[in-house]
Amino acid sequence: MFRSTPRAVMAAVAAGSATLLLAACGEQATTGAGSGPWKPTRPIEYVAPAGTGGGWDTLARTSARVLDEANLVDRPMRVINKPGGGGAIGWSYIAQHQGDPHKLFVTSPPVLLVPLAGESPQTYKDFTPIARLNTEPMAYVVKANSPFKTFGDLASKLKSAPKSVSIAGGSGPGSLDHVGLAGAVQAAGADASQVKYVPFDGGGEALTALLGGHADAAVAGASEVTGLVKSGDLRVLAVSTGERSAILPDAPTLTEQGVEYVFDIWRGVMGPKGLSESQIAYYEEAYKKMIDNDAWKKESEKLGWTNAYLGSAEFGAFLDEQNESFSAILTDVGLKK
């Protein structure tokens, strides 16, 4: 039978203490506590809360590719599509992983609009803002042979006979396209609640309806209409940015036509609630460097995106302002829940 000597006992205790110390250090390295700046320790799940091919999917895959190829992140970015509910399915998934710094999602105005319309139990306050990345103008378009020559012509008709004009959009009532239209109509002096808005599943379907004579006008992102404008099938009445768009340089802005309204389709990145300052800072820095990367600039120019970086705190304040503005518009058109 083995009998422990005092020296053997002391050696065992020392070995056990060393094991515990190494384990504690390993845990600190994983969590980032007390071991310097945080870094991801496994692949980053990057959620696009929609199907493939849309704006969120394009943003996720483009930014993931640039971040990976430029070695701006320490682990691969793996894009996961979680479509449904105007984004609500993806947001619900992220909300189940509070405090997990290895999950991010791309976002845009629907993260505010869908909850305001009562279609999602989560709101933007249930997540951590990481960075706003870019913006894109909204375009108000008609067929090339339309009698409406300016946005003012369209607004005049909406004032005198609103139900005689149907306007197609690629999102549901109270979401992105509808709010971008309602705000412009209100600013032009018409009653936004009386506008005959016809929702479709995506900008492509809305523009197809316009071309097929099933709508009198349409509202969509500038990048979605560019090809049809260049081909001569569509004409732009106005874009919603303060200055003319680089991809639609001949299209006048709303403000040029006396309509004081600016609506940018902003896009950004958020994470689960409960991320640490070190984790937020890691991703902030990665995206800030990405914005200055030549490959990103080339993709942005091709897609009609304007870089508009905001860090976490500034992005959070921006979201508060946007939420208040959208709430007022949805109240005016009777869609806020």
Tab-separated table of C-alpha atoms in Angstrom:
chain	number	residue	atom	x	y	z
A	1	MET	CA	0.000	0.000	0.000
A	2	PHE	CA	1.312	3.416	-0.983
A	3	ARG	CA	1.804	5.876	1.912
A	4	SER	CA	2.182	9.609	1.216
A	5	THR	CA	5.205	11.378	2.673
A	6	PRO	CA	5.009	15.081	3.625
A	7	ARG	CA	7.230	15.872	0.647
A	8	ALA	CA	4.946	13.899	-1.704
A	9	VAL	CA	1.902	15.684	-0.344
A	10	MET	CA	3.509	19.087	-0.852
A	11	ALA	CA	4.484	18.145	-4.408
A	12	ALA	CA	0.952	17.014	-5.184
A	13	VAL	CA	-0.490	20.230	-3.783
A	14	ALA	CA	1.953	22.302	-5.823
A	15	ALA	CA	1.107	20.359	-8.984
A	16	GLY	CA	-2.601	20.799	-8.345
A	17	SER	CA	-2.169	24.521	-7.774
A	18	ALA	CA	-0.214	24.835	-10.997
A	19	THR	CA	-2.972	23.005	-12.868
A	20	LEU	CA	-5.616	25.309	-11.406
A	21	LEU	CA	-3.502	28.347	-12.258
A	22	LEU	CA	-3.068	27.223	-15.851
A	23	ALA	CA	-6.776	26.523	-16.141
A	24	ALA	CA	-7.594	29.970	-14.803
A	25	CYS	CA	-5.164	31.559	-17.248
A	26	GLY	CA	-6.717	29.565	-20.073
A	27	GLU	CA	-10.174	30.778	-19.083
A	28	GLN	CA	-8.932	34.345	-18.996
A	29	ALA	CA	-7.451	33.946	-22.469
A	30	THR	CA	-10.797	32.752	-23.740
A	31	THR	CA	-12.882	35.478	-22.164
A	32	GLY	CA	-10.362	38.262	-22.528
A	33	ALA	CA	-10.521	39.077	-18.800
A	34	GLY	CA	-7.193	40.313	-17.563
A	35	SER	CA	-5.339	39.188	-20.706
A	36	GLY	CA	-5.273	42.316	-22.823
A	37	PRO	CA	-7.546	43.208	-25.743
A	38	TRP	CA	-10.213	40.646	-26.610
A	39	LYS	CA	-9.986	38.553	-29.778
A	40	PRO	CA	-12.399	35.945	-31.137
A	41	THR	CA	-11.472	32.351	-30.381
A	42	ARG	CA	-13.734	30.610	-32.905
A	43	PRO	CA	-15.396	31.418	-36.270
A	44	ILE	CA	-17.798	34.370	-36.224
A	45	GLU	CA	-21.373	33.587	-37.199
A	46	TYR	CA	-22.530	36.489	-39.356
A	47	VAL	CA	-26.293	36.546	-39.762
A	48	ALA	CA	-28.117	38.020	-42.742
A	49	PRO	CA	-31.765	38.082	-41.531
A	50	ALA	CA	-33.104	37.458	-45.036
A	51	GLY	CA	-32.655	35.101	-47.983
A	52	THR	CA	-29.799	35.141	-50.459
A	53	GLY	CA	-29.454	37.895	-53.023
A	54	GLY	CA	-31.045	40.788	-51.139
A	55	GLY	CA	-29.516	43.860	-49.551
A	56	TRP	CA	-28.690	42.270	-46.204
A	57	ASP	CA	-27.181	39.201	-47.847
A	58	THR	CA	-25.090	41.359	-50.185
A	59	LEU	CA	-23.820	43.463	-47.286
A	60	ALA	CA	-22.969	40.427	-45.159
A	61	ARG	CA	-21.137	38.541	-47.898
A	62	THR	CA	-19.294	41.590	-49.222
A	63	SER	CA	-18.095	42.749	-45.804
A	64	ALA	CA	-17.236	39.196	-44.683
A	65	ARG	CA	-15.117	38.661	-47.775
A	66	VAL	CA	-13.209	41.946	-47.350
A	67	LEU	CA	-12.688	41.403	-43.608
A	68	ASP	CA	-11.360	37.875	-44.201
A	69	GLU	CA	-9.179	38.623	-47.230
A	70	ALA	CA	-7.631	41.716	-45.606
A	71	ASN	CA	-6.977	39.779	-42.379
A	72	LEU	CA	-8.914	42.322	-40.349
A	73	VAL	CA	-10.462	39.630	-38.123
A	74	ASP	CA	-8.713	36.778	-36.328
A	75	ARG	CA	-11.285	34.127	-37.160
A	76	PRO	CA	-13.350	33.473	-40.330
A	77	MET	CA	-16.664	35.268	-40.874
A	78	ARG	CA	-19.318	32.678	-41.770
A	79	VAL	CA	-22.480	34.142	-43.316
A	80	ILE	CA	-25.718	32.465	-42.213
A	81	ASN	CA	-29.080	33.359	-43.805
A	82	LYS	CA	-32.090	33.395	-41.472
A	83	PRO	CA	-34.998	34.795	-43.494
A	84	GLY	CA	-38.515	35.534	-42.322
A	85	GLY	CA	-40.653	38.119	-40.613
A	86	GLY	CA	-38.973	41.084	-42.283
A	87	GLY	CA	-35.839	40.303	-40.265
A	88	ALA	CA	-37.586	39.207	-37.052
A	89	ILE	CA	-36.525	35.539	-37.354
A	90	GLY	CA	-32.859	36.500	-37.504
A	91	TRP	CA	-33.176	38.984	-34.654
A	92	SER	CA	-34.900	36.374	-32.492
A	93	TYR	CA	-32.009	33.975	-33.114
A	94	ILE	CA	-29.403	36.554	-32.099
A	95	ALA	CA	-31.433	37.495	-28.999
A	96	GLN	CA	-31.095	33.900	-27.781
A	97	HIS	CA	-27.307	34.305	-27.601
A	98	GLN	CA	-26.930	37.230	-25.228
A	99	GLY	CA	-23.297	37.989	-24.425
A	100	ASP	CA	-21.894	35.818	-27.255
A	101	PRO	CA	-19.257	37.879	-29.101
A	102	HIS	CA	-19.000	35.305	-31.886
A	103	LYS	CA	-22.384	36.247	-33.362
A	104	LEU	CA	-23.116	39.398	-35.359
A	105	PHE	CA	-25.829	40.460	-37.792
A	106	VAL	CA	-26.189	43.045	-40.539
A	107	THR	CA	-28.979	45.542	-40.174
A	108	SER	CA	-30.789	48.553	-41.653
A	109	PRO	CA	-33.992	50.570	-40.938
A	110	PRO	CA	-36.305	47.518	-40.618
A	111	VAL	CA	-34.704	46.768	-37.231
A	112	LEU	CA	-36.563	49.895	-36.094
A	113	LEU	CA	-39.612	49.781	-38.347
A	114	VAL	CA	-40.719	46.168	-37.901
A	115	PRO	CA	-40.908	46.402	-34.077
A	116	LEU	CA	-42.656	49.777	-34.301
A	117	ALA	CA	-45.309	48.156	-36.481
A	118	GLY	CA	-45.764	45.450	-33.835
A	119	GLU	CA	-44.270	42.664	-35.962
A	120	SER	CA	-41.310	41.715	-33.742
A	121	PRO	CA	-40.996	41.172	-29.976
A	122	GLN	CA	-37.383	42.389	-30.125
A	123	THR	CA	-36.431	46.032	-30.622
A	124	TYR	CA	-33.088	47.602	-31.445
A	125	LYS	CA	-32.550	48.063	-27.692
A	126	ASP	CA	-32.215	44.268	-27.349
A	127	PHE	CA	-28.929	44.322	-29.276
A	128	THR	CA	-25.489	45.942	-29.186
A	129	PRO	CA	-24.732	48.486	-31.920
A	130	ILE	CA	-21.314	47.830	-33.430
A	131	ALA	CA	-20.965	50.182	-36.415
A	132	ARG	CA	-22.914	51.948	-39.129
A	133	LEU	CA	-21.172	51.286	-42.437
A	134	ASN	CA	-22.847	53.020	-45.366
A	135	THR	CA	-25.914	54.654	-46.838
A	136	GLU	CA	-27.811	54.495	-50.119
A	137	PRO	CA	-30.501	56.845	-51.455
A	138	MET	CA	-34.108	55.940	-52.074
A	139	ALA	CA	-35.285	56.493	-55.656
A	140	TYR	CA	-38.818	57.425	-56.698
A	141	VAL	CA	-39.328	56.139	-60.247
A	142	VAL	CA	-41.897	55.939	-63.049
A	143	LYS	CA	-41.955	54.369	-66.496
A	144	ALA	CA	-40.168	56.380	-69.156
A	145	ASN	CA	-43.465	57.383	-70.804
A	146	SER	CA	-45.212	58.386	-67.559
A	147	PRO	CA	-47.098	61.709	-67.478
A	148	PHE	CA	-45.355	62.475	-64.184
A	149	LYS	CA	-42.229	64.456	-65.074
A	150	THR	CA	-41.207	65.599	-61.587
A	151	PHE	CA	-41.843	64.561	-58.008
A	152	GLY	CA	-43.970	67.683	-57.759
A	153	ASP	CA	-46.261	66.311	-60.485
A	154	LEU	CA	-46.708	63.105	-58.509
A	155	ALA	CA	-47.312	65.005	-55.261
A	156	SER	CA	-49.936	67.223	-56.913
A	157	LYS	CA	-51.861	64.162	-58.056
A	158	LEU	CA	-51.598	62.632	-54.595
A	159	LYS	CA	-53.100	65.801	-53.145
A	160	SER	CA	-56.033	66.026	-55.568
A	161	ALA	CA	-56.828	62.346	-56.119
A	162	PRO	CA	-54.637	60.125	-53.920
A	163	LYS	CA	-56.483	56.882	-54.582
A	164	SER	CA	-56.035	57.250	-58.333
A	165	VAL	CA	-52.280	56.625	-58.046
A	166	SER	CA	-50.768	53.303	-56.980
A	167	ILE	CA	-47.151	53.210	-55.846
A	168	ALA	CA	-45.256	49.923	-55.592
A	169	GLY	CA	-42.624	49.142	-52.980
A	170	GLY	CA	-40.474	46.150	-52.105
A	171	SER	CA	-41.360	45.909	-48.411
A	172	GLY	CA	-44.523	45.568	-46.364
A	173	PRO	CA	-46.717	48.355	-45.008
A	174	GLY	CA	-44.840	50.330	-42.391
A	175	SER	CA	-41.431	49.054	-43.461
A	176	LEU	CA	-38.532	50.565	-45.379
A	177	ASP	CA	-39.978	51.556	-48.760
A	178	HIS	CA	-43.341	52.589	-47.341
A	179	VAL	CA	-41.775	54.914	-44.755
A	180	GLY	CA	-39.370	56.373	-47.327
A	181	LEU	CA	-42.368	57.147	-49.520
A	182	ALA	CA	-44.650	58.391	-46.730
A	183	GLY	CA	-42.058	60.838	-45.413
A	184	ALA	CA	-41.506	62.345	-48.862
A	185	VAL	CA	-45.239	62.594	-49.564
A	186	GLN	CA	-45.869	64.334	-46.243
A	187	ALA	CA	-43.024	66.774	-46.842
A	188	ALA	CA	-44.569	67.592	-50.235
A	189	GLY	CA	-47.865	68.490	-48.547
A	190	ALA	CA	-49.952	65.416	-49.362
A	191	ASP	CA	-51.678	63.105	-46.869
A	192	ALA	CA	-49.429	60.048	-46.549
A	193	SER	CA	-52.204	58.001	-44.944
A	194	GLN	CA	-54.224	58.253	-48.173
A	195	VAL	CA	-51.476	56.995	-50.480
A	196	LYS	CA	-52.263	53.723	-52.257
A	197	TYR	CA	-49.095	51.816	-51.400
A	198	VAL	CA	-48.800	48.355	-52.976
A	199	PRO	CA	-46.254	46.101	-51.216
A	200	PHE	CA	-44.216	43.415	-52.971
A	201	ASP	CA	-41.637	40.898	-51.827
A	202	GLY	CA	-38.526	42.838	-52.783
A	203	GLY	CA	-37.609	45.743	-55.024
A	204	GLY	CA	-37.304	43.519	-58.089
A	205	GLU	CA	-40.947	42.487	-57.913
A	206	ALA	CA	-42.074	46.067	-57.307
A	207	LEU	CA	-40.211	47.309	-60.375
A	208	THR	CA	-41.586	44.442	-62.466
A	209	ALA	CA	-45.096	45.481	-61.441
A	210	LEU	CA	-44.345	49.055	-62.481
A	211	LEU	CA	-42.990	47.980	-65.866
A	212	GLY	CA	-46.005	45.735	-66.376
A	213	GLY	CA	-48.422	48.602	-65.858
A	214	HIS	CA	-49.680	47.360	-62.486
A	215	ALA	CA	-48.509	50.496	-60.646
A	216	ASP	CA	-48.077	54.149	-61.583
A	217	ALA	CA	-44.805	54.669	-59.706
A	218	ALA	CA	-42.414	52.778	-57.478
A	219	VAL	CA	-39.980	53.403	-54.665
A	220	ALA	CA	-36.756	51.381	-54.313
A	221	GLY	CA	-33.095	51.619	-53.434
A	222	ALA	CA	-31.008	53.524	-55.985
A	223	SER	CA	-28.864	50.479	-56.739
A	224	GLU	CA	-31.998	48.473	-57.585
A	225	VAL	CA	-33.191	50.907	-60.271
A	226	THR	CA	-29.891	51.888	-61.873
A	227	GLY	CA	-29.907	49.243	-64.608
A	228	LEU	CA	-33.465	50.009	-65.682
A	229	VAL	CA	-32.761	53.734	-65.693
A	230	LYS	CA	-29.691	53.251	-67.891
A	231	SER	CA	-31.688	51.043	-70.281
A	232	GLY	CA	-34.295	53.786	-70.649
A	233	ASP	CA	-37.161	51.751	-69.171
A	234	LEU	CA	-37.513	53.888	-66.051
A	235	ARG	CA	-37.137	57.547	-65.206
A	236	VAL	CA	-36.205	58.875	-61.766
A	237	LEU	CA	-38.427	61.614	-60.373
A	238	ALA	CA	-36.169	62.177	-57.379
A	239	VAL	CA	-33.655	60.641	-55.009
A	240	SER	CA	-33.935	61.048	-51.261
A	241	THR	CA	-30.410	62.156	-50.352
A	242	GLY	CA	-29.300	65.705	-49.631
A	243	GLU	CA	-26.902	65.632	-52.590
A	244	ARG	CA	-27.139	63.922	-55.970
A	245	SER	CA	-26.299	60.242	-56.079
A	246	ALA	CA	-23.086	59.123	-57.758
A	247	ILE	CA	-24.864	56.197	-59.445
A	248	LEU	CA	-27.853	58.326	-60.561
A	249	PRO	CA	-26.103	61.651	-61.251
A	250	ASP	CA	-28.846	63.013	-63.519
A	251	ALA	CA	-31.615	62.457	-60.985
A	252	PRO	CA	-32.624	65.544	-58.964
A	253	THR	CA	-32.939	65.336	-55.194
A	254	LEU	CA	-36.174	66.003	-53.347
A	255	THR	CA	-34.667	69.125	-51.790
A	256	GLU	CA	-33.791	70.489	-55.230
A	257	GLN	CA	-37.503	70.324	-55.989
A	258	GLY	CA	-38.536	72.115	-52.823
A	259	VAL	CA	-39.389	68.992	-50.792
A	260	GLU	CA	-37.460	69.199	-47.536
A	261	TYR	CA	-36.985	65.521	-46.840
A	262	VAL	CA	-33.862	63.353	-46.684
A	263	PHE	CA	-34.036	59.586	-46.245
A	264	ASP	CA	-30.902	57.475	-46.342
A	265	ILE	CA	-31.056	53.698	-46.421
A	266	TRP	CA	-28.346	53.167	-43.836
A	267	ARG	CA	-26.754	49.799	-43.179
A	268	GLY	CA	-24.711	48.568	-40.268
A	269	VAL	CA	-23.751	45.753	-37.918
A	270	MET	CA	-25.060	44.789	-34.485
A	271	GLY	CA	-24.396	42.007	-32.008
A	272	PRO	CA	-26.175	40.361	-29.096
A	273	LYS	CA	-26.893	42.316	-25.965
A	274	GLY	CA	-24.285	42.148	-23.218
A	275	LEU	CA	-21.027	42.447	-25.176
A	276	SER	CA	-18.074	43.868	-23.259
A	277	GLU	CA	-16.334	47.128	-24.132
A	278	SER	CA	-13.272	45.178	-25.292
A	279	GLN	CA	-15.367	42.992	-27.602
A	280	ILE	CA	-17.173	46.005	-29.072
A	281	ALA	CA	-13.859	47.818	-29.582
A	282	TYR	CA	-12.414	44.830	-31.455
A	283	TYR	CA	-15.193	44.840	-34.033
A	284	GLU	CA	-15.348	48.639	-34.238
A	285	GLU	CA	-11.694	48.724	-35.204
A	286	ALA	CA	-12.086	45.916	-37.760
A	287	TYR	CA	-14.963	47.659	-39.534
A	288	LYS	CA	-13.277	51.041	-39.392
A	289	LYS	CA	-10.255	49.585	-41.175
A	290	MET	CA	-12.526	47.808	-43.659
A	291	ILE	CA	-14.116	51.118	-44.710
A	292	ASP	CA	-10.667	52.359	-45.792
A	293	ASN	CA	-9.783	49.146	-47.620
A	294	ASP	CA	-9.448	49.473	-51.418
A	295	ALA	CA	-11.443	46.292	-52.078
A	296	TRP	CA	-14.327	47.631	-49.985
A	297	LYS	CA	-14.209	50.991	-51.752
A	298	LYS	CA	-14.367	49.249	-55.133
A	299	GLU	CA	-17.374	47.137	-54.095
A	300	SER	CA	-19.117	50.161	-52.589
A	301	GLU	CA	-18.730	52.166	-55.793
A	302	LYS	CA	-20.135	49.290	-57.834
A	303	LEU	CA	-23.111	48.857	-55.494
A	304	GLY	CA	-23.856	52.561	-55.071
A	305	TRP	CA	-23.014	52.629	-51.362
A	306	THR	CA	-21.700	55.751	-49.665
A	307	ASN	CA	-19.374	55.081	-46.738
A	308	ALA	CA	-20.879	56.561	-43.567
A	309	TYR	CA	-19.021	54.948	-40.670
A	310	LEU	CA	-20.193	55.495	-37.110
A	311	GLY	CA	-18.714	53.736	-34.092
A	312	SER	CA	-20.809	51.954	-31.485
A	313	ALA	CA	-21.759	54.928	-29.296
A	314	GLU	CA	-22.502	57.232	-32.238
A	315	PHE	CA	-24.457	54.488	-34.004
A	316	GLY	CA	-26.516	53.943	-30.848
A	317	ALA	CA	-27.384	57.650	-30.636
A	318	PHE	CA	-28.254	57.643	-34.350
A	319	LEU	CA	-30.617	54.700	-33.818
A	320	ASP	CA	-32.386	56.590	-31.020
A	321	GLU	CA	-32.952	59.570	-33.327
A	322	GLN	CA	-34.115	57.395	-36.225
A	323	ASN	CA	-36.508	55.475	-34.001
A	324	GLU	CA	-38.165	58.696	-32.860
A	325	SER	CA	-38.492	59.950	-36.437
A	326	PHE	CA	-39.897	56.662	-37.762
A	327	SER	CA	-42.315	56.435	-34.855
A	328	ALA	CA	-43.790	59.792	-35.827
A	329	ILE	CA	-44.178	58.783	-39.491
A	330	LEU	CA	-45.824	55.452	-38.663
A	331	THR	CA	-48.195	57.236	-36.291
A	332	ASP	CA	-49.171	59.632	-39.071
A	333	VAL	CA	-49.992	56.810	-41.471
A	334	GLY	CA	-51.807	54.811	-38.778
A	335	LEU	CA	-49.391	51.871	-38.671
A	336	LYS	CA	-47.654	52.196	-35.301
A	337	LYS	CA	-48.697	49.517	-32.800
